[in-house]
mmCIF file of C-alpha atoms and ligand atoms in Angstrom:
data_model
loop_
_atom_site.group_PDB
_atom_site.id
_atom_site.type_symbol
_atom_site.label_atom_id
_atom_site.label_comp_id
_atom_site.label_asym_id
_atom_site.label_seq_id
_atom_site.Cartn_x
_atom_site.Cartn_y
_atom_site.Cartn_z
ATOM 1 C CA MET A 11 -2.766 -7.871 27.392
ATOM 2 C CA ILE A 12 -3.052 -4.523 25.634
ATOM 3 C CA ARG A 13 -7.113 -3.931 25.259
ATOM 4 C CA LEU A 14 -9.054 -2.368 22.586
ATOM 5 C CA PRO A 15 -10.367 1.006 23.926
ATOM 6 C CA ALA A 16 -14.196 1.301 23.902
ATOM 7 C CA PHE A 17 -16.108 2.507 20.464
ATOM 8 C CA THR A 18 -19.437 1.861 18.691
ATOM 9 C CA TYR A 19 -19.468 -0.589 16.033
ATOM 10 C CA VAL A 20 -21.619 -0.038 12.824
ATOM 11 C CA ALA A 21 -22.187 -2.857 10.278
ATOM 12 C CA PRO A 22 -24.179 -1.789 7.019
ATOM 13 C CA ARG A 23 -24.988 -3.926 4.581
ATOM 14 C CA THR A 24 -25.077 -1.866 1.701
ATOM 15 C CA LEU A 25 -22.595 0.961 -0.090
ATOM 16 C CA GLY A 26 -24.849 3.439 0.312
ATOM 17 C CA ASP A 27 -25.677 2.612 4.356
ATOM 18 C CA ALA A 28 -21.925 2.372 4.695
ATOM 19 C CA VAL A 29 -21.295 6.336 3.197
ATOM 20 C CA THR A 30 -24.210 7.513 4.926
ATOM 21 C CA ALA A 31 -22.730 5.988 8.476
ATOM 22 C CA ILE A 32 -19.318 7.268 7.958
ATOM 23 C CA ALA A 33 -20.822 10.479 6.967
ATOM 24 C CA ASP A 34 -22.991 10.723 10.077
ATOM 25 C CA ALA A 35 -20.233 9.809 12.512
ATOM 26 C CA GLY A 36 -18.091 12.623 11.920
ATOM 27 C CA THR A 37 -14.282 12.990 12.535
ATOM 28 C CA GLY A 38 -14.948 10.436 15.208
ATOM 29 C CA GLY A 39 -15.552 7.800 12.375
ATOM 30 C CA MET A 40 -13.200 5.426 10.608
ATOM 31 C CA LEU A 41 -13.535 2.633 8.520
ATOM 32 C CA VAL A 42 -12.316 -0.975 8.978
ATOM 33 C CA ALA A 43 -12.419 -3.848 6.874
ATOM 34 C CA GLY A 44 -10.134 -7.168 7.866
ATOM 35 C CA GLY A 45 -9.008 -5.035 10.830
ATOM 36 C CA THR A 46 -5.306 -6.483 10.444
ATOM 37 C CA ASP A 47 -4.003 -2.975 10.660
ATOM 38 C CA LEU A 48 -6.543 -1.241 12.310
ATOM 39 C CA PHE A 49 -7.087 -3.124 15.593
ATOM 40 C CA PRO A 50 -3.521 -3.419 16.505
ATOM 41 C CA ASN A 51 -3.130 0.370 15.952
ATOM 42 C CA MET A 52 -6.146 1.202 17.846
ATOM 43 C CA LYS A 53 -4.854 -1.130 20.843
ATOM 44 C CA ARG A 54 -1.693 1.055 20.977
ATOM 45 C CA ARG A 55 -3.842 4.167 20.511
ATOM 46 C CA GLN A 56 -2.473 5.509 17.598
ATOM 47 C CA PHE A 57 -5.648 5.755 16.561
ATOM 48 C CA GLU A 58 -8.849 6.469 18.995
ATOM 49 C CA PRO A 59 -12.275 6.654 16.911
ATOM 50 C CA THR A 60 -15.451 6.657 18.727
ATOM 51 C CA THR A 61 -17.245 5.024 16.005
ATOM 52 C CA LEU A 62 -16.137 1.917 13.571
ATOM 53 C CA VAL A 63 -18.014 1.492 9.926
ATOM 54 C CA GLY A 64 -17.311 -2.253 9.569
ATOM 55 C CA LEU A 65 -17.338 -2.716 5.713
ATOM 56 C CA ARG A 66 -17.144 -6.756 5.456
ATOM 57 C CA ARG A 67 -20.598 -7.566 5.085
ATOM 58 C CA VAL A 68 -21.257 -5.004 2.270
ATOM 59 C CA ARG A 69 -22.304 -7.061 -0.891
ATOM 60 C CA GLU A 70 -20.825 -4.520 -3.473
ATOM 61 C CA LEU A 71 -17.345 -4.644 -1.971
ATOM 62 C CA HIS A 72 -17.135 -8.236 -2.636
ATOM 63 C CA GLY A 73 -16.378 -9.862 -5.876
ATOM 64 C CA VAL A 74 -13.566 -10.403 -8.962
ATOM 65 C CA ARG A 75 -15.792 -9.280 -12.298
ATOM 66 C CA GLY A 76 -13.965 -9.356 -15.596
ATOM 67 C CA SER A 77 -11.133 -11.128 -17.480
ATOM 68 C CA ALA A 78 -8.163 -10.094 -18.672
ATOM 69 C CA ARG A 79 -8.760 -9.383 -21.812
ATOM 70 C CA ALA A 80 -11.685 -6.686 -20.915
ATOM 71 C CA GLY A 81 -9.730 -5.638 -17.510
ATOM 72 C CA ILE A 82 -10.568 -7.091 -14.130
ATOM 73 C CA SER A 83 -12.316 -5.215 -11.322
ATOM 74 C CA VAL A 84 -11.641 -6.395 -7.649
ATOM 75 C CA GLY A 85 -14.057 -5.670 -4.785
ATOM 76 C CA ALA A 86 -12.294 -3.515 -2.134
ATOM 77 C CA CYS A 87 -13.205 -6.130 0.538
ATOM 78 C CA GLU A 88 -11.434 -9.125 -1.249
ATOM 79 C CA THR A 89 -9.044 -10.610 0.982
ATOM 80 C CA LEU A 90 -5.629 -10.917 0.066
ATOM 81 C CA THR A 91 -5.814 -14.455 -0.475
ATOM 82 C CA ALA A 92 -8.183 -14.561 -2.811
ATOM 83 C CA VAL A 93 -6.522 -12.172 -4.834
ATOM 84 C CA ALA A 94 -3.308 -14.083 -4.347
ATOM 85 C CA THR A 95 -4.990 -17.144 -5.765
ATOM 86 C CA HIS A 96 -7.405 -15.880 -8.319
ATOM 87 C CA PRO A 97 -5.972 -17.654 -11.387
ATOM 88 C CA GLU A 98 -6.592 -15.076 -13.867
ATOM 89 C CA ILE A 99 -5.078 -11.990 -11.850
ATOM 90 C CA ALA A 100 -2.094 -14.418 -11.024
ATOM 91 C CA ARG A 101 -1.341 -15.323 -14.426
ATOM 92 C CA ALA A 102 -2.049 -11.896 -16.469
ATOM 93 C CA TYR A 103 -1.580 -9.051 -13.117
ATOM 94 C CA THR A 104 1.683 -11.278 -11.739
ATOM 95 C CA ALA A 105 2.903 -8.085 -9.759
ATOM 96 C CA LEU A 106 -0.242 -7.990 -7.992
ATOM 97 C CA ALA A 107 -0.899 -11.430 -7.203
ATOM 98 C CA THR A 108 2.518 -11.850 -5.874
ATOM 99 C CA ALA A 109 2.511 -9.004 -3.859
ATOM 100 C CA ALA A 110 -0.457 -9.795 -2.262
ATOM 101 C CA GLY A 111 0.693 -13.698 -1.381
ATOM 102 C CA LEU A 112 3.552 -11.612 0.377
ATOM 103 C CA VAL A 113 1.652 -9.657 2.710
ATOM 104 C CA SER A 114 2.211 -10.452 6.350
ATOM 105 C CA SER A 115 1.044 -14.213 7.358
ATOM 106 C CA PRO A 116 -1.481 -16.577 6.075
ATOM 107 C CA GLN A 117 -3.665 -15.714 8.979
ATOM 108 C CA LEU A 118 -3.893 -11.867 8.266
ATOM 109 C CA ARG A 119 -3.920 -12.380 4.410
ATOM 110 C CA ASN A 120 -7.287 -14.396 5.017
ATOM 111 C CA MET A 121 -8.710 -11.317 6.902
ATOM 112 C CA GLY A 122 -6.986 -8.627 5.539
ATOM 113 C CA THR A 123 -8.796 -6.659 2.121
ATOM 114 C CA LEU A 124 -7.074 -5.169 -0.711
ATOM 115 C CA GLY A 125 -8.875 -2.133 -0.195
ATOM 116 C CA GLY A 126 -7.494 -1.811 3.578
ATOM 117 C CA ASN A 127 -3.972 -2.763 1.951
ATOM 118 C CA VAL A 128 -4.148 0.210 -0.240
ATOM 119 C CA CYS A 129 -5.121 2.244 2.712
ATOM 120 C CA VAL A 130 -2.917 0.996 5.237
ATOM 121 C CA ASP A 131 -1.140 3.359 7.655
ATOM 122 C CA THR A 132 2.152 4.667 6.863
ATOM 123 C CA ARG A 133 5.049 3.204 9.508
ATOM 124 C CA CYS A 134 7.925 4.477 11.403
ATOM 125 C CA ASN A 135 10.096 2.925 14.169
ATOM 126 C CA TYR A 136 9.014 6.101 16.335
ATOM 127 C CA TYR A 137 5.336 5.674 16.167
ATOM 128 C CA ASN A 138 4.534 1.612 15.525
ATOM 129 C CA GLN A 139 5.052 1.264 19.355
ATOM 130 C CA THR A 140 2.979 1.191 22.286
ATOM 131 C CA HIS A 141 1.309 4.129 24.036
ATOM 132 C CA GLU A 142 3.678 4.067 26.871
ATOM 133 C CA TRP A 143 6.736 3.480 24.850
ATOM 134 C CA ARG A 144 5.716 6.721 22.735
ATOM 135 C CA LYS A 145 4.665 8.371 25.756
ATOM 136 C CA ALA A 146 8.375 7.890 27.205
ATOM 137 C CA ILE A 147 10.174 9.563 24.347
ATOM 138 C CA GLY A 148 7.985 12.434 24.146
ATOM 139 C CA PHE A 149 5.548 11.492 21.377
ATOM 140 C CA CYS A 150 5.815 12.834 17.657
ATOM 141 C CA MET A 151 3.671 14.673 15.291
ATOM 142 C CA LYS A 152 1.766 11.798 13.884
ATOM 143 C CA LYS A 153 -0.139 11.159 17.428
ATOM 144 C CA ASP A 154 -0.031 13.362 20.348
ATOM 145 C CA GLY A 155 3.321 15.278 20.067
ATOM 146 C CA ASP A 156 4.710 18.114 18.284
ATOM 147 C CA ILE A 157 7.861 17.390 16.646
ATOM 148 C CA CYS A 158 9.190 14.650 13.977
ATOM 149 C CA LEU A 159 12.155 12.779 16.286
ATOM 150 C CA VAL A 160 13.418 11.339 12.812
ATOM 151 C CA ALA A 161 14.053 14.615 11.177
ATOM 152 C CA PRO A 162 13.513 17.062 14.356
ATOM 153 C CA GLY A 163 14.255 20.466 12.016
ATOM 154 C CA SER A 164 11.124 19.188 9.862
ATOM 155 C CA ASP A 165 7.705 20.427 9.847
ATOM 156 C CA ARG A 166 6.254 17.417 8.370
ATOM 157 C CA CYS A 167 6.414 13.295 9.291
ATOM 158 C CA TRP A 168 8.266 11.009 6.862
ATOM 159 C CA ALA A 169 6.503 8.003 7.861
ATOM 160 C CA VAL A 170 6.930 5.317 5.389
ATOM 161 C CA SER A 171 3.968 4.181 3.103
ATOM 162 C CA SER A 172 4.130 0.332 3.438
ATOM 163 C CA SER A 173 1.699 -1.331 0.983
ATOM 164 C CA ASP A 174 2.688 -4.290 -1.060
ATOM 165 C CA THR A 175 -0.092 -3.869 -3.291
ATOM 166 C CA ALA A 176 0.342 -0.034 -3.553
ATOM 167 C CA PRO A 177 3.228 -0.265 -5.989
ATOM 168 C CA ALA A 178 2.178 -3.411 -7.900
ATOM 169 C CA LEU A 179 -1.790 -2.100 -8.566
ATOM 170 C CA TRP A 180 0.199 1.571 -9.418
ATOM 171 C CA ALA A 181 2.626 -0.155 -11.986
ATOM 172 C CA LEU A 182 -0.162 -2.221 -13.735
ATOM 173 C CA GLY A 183 -1.900 1.069 -14.428
ATOM 174 C CA ALA A 184 -4.910 0.326 -11.955
ATOM 175 C CA ARG A 185 -7.642 2.859 -11.146
ATOM 176 C CA VAL A 186 -9.504 3.155 -7.873
ATOM 177 C CA ARG A 187 -13.112 4.137 -7.645
ATOM 178 C CA LEU A 188 -14.143 6.139 -4.591
ATOM 179 C CA VAL A 189 -17.771 6.200 -3.344
ATOM 180 C CA GLY A 190 -18.565 9.193 -0.917
ATOM 181 C CA PRO A 191 -21.365 11.296 0.279
ATOM 182 C CA ASP A 192 -20.795 13.315 -3.017
ATOM 183 C CA GLY A 193 -21.170 10.768 -5.481
ATOM 184 C CA GLU A 194 -18.743 8.698 -6.891
ATOM 185 C CA ARG A 195 -15.214 9.109 -8.654
ATOM 186 C CA THR A 196 -12.858 7.145 -10.315
ATOM 187 C CA ILE A 197 -9.227 8.340 -10.066
ATOM 188 C CA PRO A 198 -5.401 6.802 -11.034
ATOM 189 C CA LEU A 199 -4.087 4.791 -8.053
ATOM 190 C CA GLY A 200 -1.009 7.027 -8.107
ATOM 191 C CA ALA A 201 -3.719 9.704 -7.044
ATOM 192 C CA LEU A 202 -4.531 7.844 -3.990
ATOM 193 C CA TYR A 203 -1.334 8.789 -2.330
ATOM 194 C CA ARG A 204 0.402 11.979 -1.142
ATOM 195 C CA ASP A 205 3.448 12.652 0.334
ATOM 196 C CA ASP A 206 2.764 13.296 3.518
ATOM 197 C CA GLY A 207 3.363 10.649 6.324
ATOM 198 C CA ILE A 208 0.134 11.593 8.503
ATOM 199 C CA GLU A 209 -2.024 12.824 5.603
ATOM 200 C CA TYR A 210 -1.015 10.235 3.179
ATOM 201 C CA LEU A 211 -4.055 9.515 1.201
ATOM 202 C CA GLY A 212 -5.350 11.758 -1.519
ATOM 203 C CA LYS A 213 -9.250 11.160 -0.244
ATOM 204 C CA ARG A 214 -11.467 12.537 2.069
ATOM 205 C CA ARG A 215 -12.196 10.808 5.185
ATOM 206 C CA ASP A 216 -15.908 9.895 4.031
ATOM 207 C CA GLU A 217 -15.223 8.473 0.715
ATOM 208 C CA ILE A 218 -14.709 4.573 0.235
ATOM 209 C CA VAL A 219 -12.608 2.528 -1.723
ATOM 210 C CA SER A 220 -15.489 0.426 -3.409
ATOM 211 C CA GLU A 221 -13.008 -1.291 -5.675
ATOM 212 C CA LEU A 222 -9.611 -1.651 -7.820
ATOM 213 C CA LEU A 223 -10.119 -1.314 -11.731
ATOM 214 C CA LEU A 224 -7.267 -3.048 -13.794
ATOM 215 C CA PRO A 225 -6.803 -2.116 -17.301
ATOM 216 C CA PRO A 226 -6.700 -4.829 -19.840
ATOM 217 C CA ALA A 227 -3.405 -7.080 -19.536
ATOM 218 C CA ASP A 228 -3.346 -6.464 -23.406
ATOM 219 C CA GLY A 229 0.126 -7.898 -23.519
ATOM 220 C CA TRP A 230 1.842 -6.648 -20.321
ATOM 221 C CA ARG A 231 3.947 -8.657 -18.076
ATOM 222 C CA SER A 232 5.032 -7.804 -14.446
ATOM 223 C CA ALA A 233 6.724 -8.554 -11.159
ATOM 224 C CA TYR A 234 6.925 -7.923 -7.560
ATOM 225 C CA LEU A 235 10.071 -7.869 -5.685
ATOM 226 C CA LYS A 236 9.955 -7.336 -1.425
ATOM 227 C CA LEU A 237 12.994 -6.735 0.905
ATOM 228 C CA ARG A 238 12.128 -7.493 4.382
ATOM 229 C CA ARG A 239 14.105 -9.033 7.673
ATOM 230 C CA ARG A 240 11.560 -12.126 8.458
ATOM 231 C CA GLY A 241 10.317 -13.724 5.020
ATOM 232 C CA SER A 242 7.522 -14.804 7.526
ATOM 233 C CA PHE A 243 5.486 -12.105 8.284
ATOM 234 C CA ASP A 244 7.359 -8.434 8.106
ATOM 235 C CA PHE A 245 6.183 -5.367 6.160
ATOM 236 C CA PRO A 246 8.264 -4.610 3.281
ATOM 237 C CA VAL A 247 11.350 -2.021 3.718
ATOM 238 C CA LEU A 248 11.617 -1.827 -0.088
ATOM 239 C CA GLY A 249 9.090 -3.267 -2.620
ATOM 240 C CA VAL A 250 9.917 -2.773 -6.270
ATOM 241 C CA ALA A 251 6.892 -3.474 -8.919
ATOM 242 C CA ALA A 252 7.983 -3.586 -12.432
ATOM 243 C CA ALA A 253 5.647 -3.920 -15.424
ATOM 244 C CA LEU A 254 6.808 -4.247 -19.254
ATOM 245 C CA ARG A 255 4.718 -4.363 -22.601
ATOM 246 C CA MET A 256 7.081 -6.269 -25.049
ATOM 247 C CA GLU A 257 6.901 -6.509 -28.690
ATOM 248 C CA GLY A 258 9.234 -9.474 -29.441
ATOM 249 C CA GLU A 259 12.178 -8.402 -27.476
ATOM 250 C CA ILE A 260 11.771 -4.733 -27.736
ATOM 251 C CA VAL A 261 10.216 -2.830 -24.666
ATOM 252 C CA ARG A 262 7.377 -0.740 -25.942
ATOM 253 C CA GLU A 263 6.253 0.486 -22.718
ATOM 254 C CA ALA A 264 7.414 0.086 -18.853
ATOM 255 C CA ARG A 265 6.536 1.378 -15.630
ATOM 256 C CA ILE A 266 8.425 1.123 -12.090
ATOM 257 C CA VAL A 267 7.259 2.070 -8.676
ATOM 258 C CA LEU A 268 8.901 1.582 -5.501
ATOM 259 C CA GLY A 269 7.564 0.986 -2.315
ATOM 260 C CA ALA A 270 8.785 1.578 1.203
ATOM 261 C CA VAL A 271 11.078 4.051 0.113
ATOM 262 C CA ALA A 272 9.193 7.380 0.793
ATOM 263 C CA SER A 273 5.704 8.547 2.541
ATOM 264 C CA GLN A 274 4.147 7.382 -0.766
ATOM 265 C CA PRO A 275 4.854 4.590 -3.430
ATOM 266 C CA ARG A 276 7.496 6.488 -6.054
ATOM 267 C CA GLU A 277 7.069 6.204 -9.659
ATOM 268 C CA ALA A 278 10.536 6.065 -11.423
ATOM 269 C CA ALA A 279 9.142 7.167 -14.907
ATOM 270 C CA PRO A 280 12.740 8.352 -16.057
ATOM 271 C CA ALA A 281 14.251 4.471 -15.198
ATOM 272 C CA ALA A 282 10.876 3.464 -17.073
ATOM 273 C CA ARG A 283 11.351 5.496 -20.222
ATOM 274 C CA ALA A 284 15.039 4.702 -20.508
ATOM 275 C CA LEU A 285 13.894 1.247 -21.403
ATOM 276 C CA VAL A 286 11.243 2.198 -23.750
ATOM 277 C CA GLY A 287 12.885 0.744 -27.351
ATOM 278 C CA GLU A 288 15.682 -1.068 -25.962
ATOM 279 C CA ARG A 289 16.410 -4.835 -25.519
ATOM 280 C CA LEU A 290 16.685 -5.583 -22.035
ATOM 281 C CA THR A 291 20.326 -6.204 -22.265
ATOM 282 C CA ALA A 292 22.779 -5.971 -18.770
ATOM 283 C CA GLU A 293 23.739 -2.552 -20.108
ATOM 284 C CA THR A 294 20.056 -1.034 -20.366
ATOM 285 C CA VAL A 295 18.740 -2.905 -16.997
ATOM 286 C CA ALA A 296 21.853 -1.642 -14.989
ATOM 287 C CA ARG A 297 21.093 1.875 -16.531
ATOM 288 C CA ALA A 298 17.425 1.861 -15.820
ATOM 289 C CA ALA A 299 18.285 0.475 -12.169
ATOM 290 C CA ASP A 300 20.777 3.383 -11.535
ATOM 291 C CA LEU A 301 17.758 5.867 -12.354
ATOM 292 C CA ALA A 302 15.403 4.163 -10.621
ATOM 293 C CA ALA A 303 17.574 4.186 -7.268
ATOM 294 C CA GLY A 304 17.338 8.154 -7.680
ATOM 295 C CA PRO A 305 14.106 8.659 -6.300
ATOM 296 C CA SER A 306 14.560 5.802 -3.635
ATOM 297 C CA LYS A 307 15.155 8.269 -0.517
ATOM 298 C CA PRO A 308 14.810 6.191 2.531
ATOM 299 C CA LEU A 309 15.337 7.427 5.751
ATOM 300 C CA ASP A 310 16.691 6.253 8.970
ATOM 301 C CA ASN A 311 12.887 5.398 10.239
ATOM 302 C CA THR A 312 12.191 1.759 9.517
ATOM 303 C CA ASP A 313 14.246 -1.864 9.160
ATOM 304 C CA PHE A 314 17.898 -2.181 7.773
ATOM 305 C CA THR A 315 20.318 0.849 7.669
ATOM 306 C CA HIS A 316 19.094 3.475 4.793
ATOM 307 C CA PRO A 317 22.027 3.658 2.537
ATOM 308 C CA TYR A 318 21.763 -0.378 2.587
ATOM 309 C CA ARG A 319 18.393 -0.208 1.582
ATOM 310 C CA LYS A 320 19.069 2.566 -1.243
ATOM 311 C CA LYS A 321 21.951 0.309 -2.528
ATOM 312 C CA VAL A 322 19.588 -2.318 -2.921
ATOM 313 C CA THR A 323 17.106 -0.675 -4.894
ATOM 314 C CA ARG A 324 19.557 -0.960 -8.067
ATOM 315 C CA VAL A 325 19.485 -4.585 -7.815
ATOM 316 C CA TYR A 326 16.136 -5.250 -6.976
ATOM 317 C CA VAL A 327 15.292 -3.081 -10.187
ATOM 318 C CA ALA A 328 17.419 -5.313 -12.079
ATOM 319 C CA ARG A 329 15.948 -8.669 -10.859
ATOM 320 C CA ALA A 330 12.460 -7.164 -11.140
ATOM 321 C CA LEU A 331 12.924 -6.028 -14.503
ATOM 322 C CA ALA A 332 14.196 -9.600 -15.579
ATOM 323 C CA ALA A 333 11.457 -11.533 -13.498
ATOM 324 C CA ALA A 334 8.785 -9.161 -15.464
ATOM 325 C CA ALA A 335 10.521 -10.009 -18.636
ATOM 326 C CA ALA A 336 10.427 -13.455 -17.943
ATOM 327 C CA ALA A 337 6.670 -13.585 -16.550
HETATM 328 C C1 LIG B 411 2.389 -8.521 11.991
HETATM 329 C C2 LIG B 411 1.849 -7.487 10.775
HETATM 330 C C3 LIG B 411 2.358 -8.129 9.675
HETATM 331 C C4 LIG B 411 1.624 -6.959 8.432
HETATM 332 N N1 LIG B 411 2.393 -7.414 7.493
HETATM 333 C C5 LIG B 411 2.205 -6.197 6.349
HETATM 334 C C6 LIG B 411 2.744 -6.442 5.016
HETATM 335 O O1 LIG B 411 3.877 -7.435 4.916
HETATM 336 N N2 LIG B 411 2.694 -5.716 3.771
HETATM 337 C C7 LIG B 411 1.240 -5.252 3.460
HETATM 338 O O2 LIG B 411 1.123 -4.414 2.963
HETATM 339 N N3 LIG B 411 0.873 -4.876 5.270
HETATM 340 C C8 LIG B 411 1.029 -5.585 6.357
HETATM 341 N N4 LIG B 411 0.124 -5.697 7.472
HETATM 342 C C9 LIG B 411 -0.760 -4.776 7.349
HETATM 343 C C10 LIG B 411 -2.033 -5.335 6.966
HETATM 344 O O3 LIG B 411 -2.161 -6.650 7.302
HETATM 345 C C11 LIG B 411 -2.288 -5.212 5.679
HETATM 346 O O4 LIG B 411 -2.310 -4.037 5.041
HETATM 347 C C12 LIG B 411 -3.933 -5.505 5.248
HETATM 348 O O5 LIG B 411 -4.062 -5.627 3.858
HETATM 349 C C13 LIG B 411 -4.653 -4.288 5.871
HETATM 350 O O6 LIG B 411 -5.837 -4.982 5.400
HETATM 351 P P1 LIG B 411 -7.349 -4.767 6.083
HETATM 352 O O7 LIG B 411 -8.796 -5.128 5.618
HETATM 353 O O8 LIG B 411 -7.393 -5.461 7.661
HETATM 354 O O9 LIG B 411 -7.497 -3.211 7.030
HETATM 355 P P2 LIG B 411 -8.016 -2.477 8.383
HETATM 356 O O10 LIG B 411 -7.131 -2.889 9.136
HETATM 357 O O11 LIG B 411 -9.272 -3.039 8.469
HETATM 358 O O12 LIG B 411 -7.806 -1.434 7.581
HETATM 359 C C14 LIG B 411 -6.756 -0.509 7.120
HETATM 360 C C15 LIG B 411 -6.635 1.174 7.259
HETATM 361 O O13 LIG B 411 -7.822 1.179 5.760
HETATM 362 C C16 LIG B 411 -8.529 2.013 5.830
HETATM 363 N N5 LIG B 411 -10.013 1.113 4.912
HETATM 364 C C17 LIG B 411 -10.000 -0.361 5.050
HETATM 365 N N6 LIG B 411 -10.874 -0.882 3.972
HETATM 366 C C18 LIG B 411 -11.086 0.564 3.396
HETATM 367 C C19 LIG B 411 -12.108 0.547 2.179
HETATM 368 N N7 LIG B 411 -12.485 -0.227 1.343
HETATM 369 N N8 LIG B 411 -12.053 2.278 1.886
HETATM 370 C C20 LIG B 411 -11.254 3.197 2.545
HETATM 371 N N9 LIG B 411 -10.669 2.832 3.468
HETATM 372 C C21 LIG B 411 -10.612 1.706 3.844
HETATM 373 C C22 LIG B 411 -8.862 1.711 7.339
HETATM 374 O O14 LIG B 411 -9.723 2.609 7.727
HETATM 375 C C23 LIG B 411 -7.882 1.604 7.765
HETATM 376 O O15 LIG B 411 -7.350 3.507 8.198
HETATM 377 C C24 LIG B 411 0.667 -6.246 8.670
HETATM 378 C C25 LIG B 411 -0.181 -6.149 9.730
HETATM 379 C C26 LIG B 411 0.563 -6.888 11.029
HETATM 380 C C27 LIG B 411 -0.366 -6.637 12.128
HETATM 381 S S1 LIG B 412 8.640 10.594 10.646
HETATM 382 FE FE1 LIG B 412 8.889 11.605 12.481
HETATM 383 S S2 LIG B 412 6.726 12.225 12.799
HETATM 384 FE FE2 LIG B 412 6.843 10.797 11.521
HETATM 385 S S3 LIG B 412 5.956 9.062 12.835
HETATM 386 FE FE3 LIG B 412 8.335 9.292 12.633
HETATM 387 S S4 LIG B 412 9.204 10.187 14.180
HETATM 388 FE FE4 LIG B 412 6.638 10.692 13.998
#
C-alpha cells in the first residue's frame, strides 16, 4: 500500500478564509477539492505539499444558478455527477454534461469537482508512475529531475492536458471566476491555460477558481467526444468539443476545441471559421476536420501511438460536428 505523506489540513468554511489560508500557507500550500487527482499524485510523491486547504466545505463554491436563457454559473465544488445530470446543462450545454459524465468512474465523479477538473494536473507516461519507478529512470524535469525523457533535447515539459471538461467549457464560451488575495477577476476559460506541462495554469498559485460561467445558450448546440482505451475509467487521449450556432441549415458561429493533444486544450479556430456561412455537408465537414487536425500535435507520451491519435482527430472532429448539429 502506498501511503500519503504527512501534511497539515485546513478546512475553511468561507471563501475569504480559504483565500487567507492558501496565501498564508506559502509555496508549500495546495488547494484540494474532491482529492481524486491530488491524493493519488501525493501518494506517488508527484506533489509534496506541507499544507492542504480543503475547499469542499466552502459554501460559496457550491450551487448551480441561472438559466440557459440568461447564462448559468456553476460553483467550482459542484461534483461532476451534479454537472452531468443537471437537466438545464444537459439540454442547453450538452458538451459540458457529456464531458463531465465521461470523466473516470461513477465513484470519482461523485467526489471529483468541476473546479478540480479544470485545474487537473497534466499527464505523461514517464511521470504518472510511482516514486520508485520514476527514481529508477532518473526522474524528469516535471518532478525531481532535470531533463525531459520524451524529448531529451527540449527545455520544456510536454505533459498532456487531460481534462475532459476544459475543451467543452472553452467551446461553449465559458469564463472562469478567480478569487485571490488581491481580489477577484473573471477571465475566458482559454486564458486559464499555458502551453507548458509544468506551469500549465495561467493563474496564481493562491487564486481559487470559484465558479465557471456559461454564457446564454442563445441557439448554440454542442457535443463532446472522447477517445480512450478503457471506456470505464481512462483519461482522454483525445477529446473533441464542437459548438455550433445555426440559422436554419447555415452555420453562423462555430468553435472546435481539442483536448489531450498538447499541454493545454487547443482551439482549432481556422477549422471553425471555415464552417461559418456554410451548410454542414460531407465536403465542408471534411475540410474543417482536416484543418482541425493541424493543431493536433500529440507526442509519444500517453496511450495509443501518436500518429494514430493525430489521424483519429479528423474522424472525431467530423463526428463531433455531426453530433453538435443534431443536439
Ligand atoms: C483512475 C482515475 C481516472 C481518472 N480519469 C479522468 C478522466 O477520464 N478525465 C478527467 O478529466 N480526469 C480524470 N481523473 C482525474 C480526476 O478524477 C478529475 O479530473 C476530477 O475532476 C478532479 O477533481 P477533484 O475535485 O477531485 O480535484 P482535486 O484532486 O481535489 O484537485 C486537482 C487539482 O486542482 C486543484 N484545484 C481543485 N479545486 C480547485 C479550485 N477550486 N481552484 C483552484 N484549484 C483547484 C488542486 O490544487 C489540484 O491541483 C481521473 C483520476 C483517477 C484517479
Ligand atoms: S513530457 Fe518530459 S518533462 Fe514532462 S512529464 Fe513527460 S518526461 Fe517529464
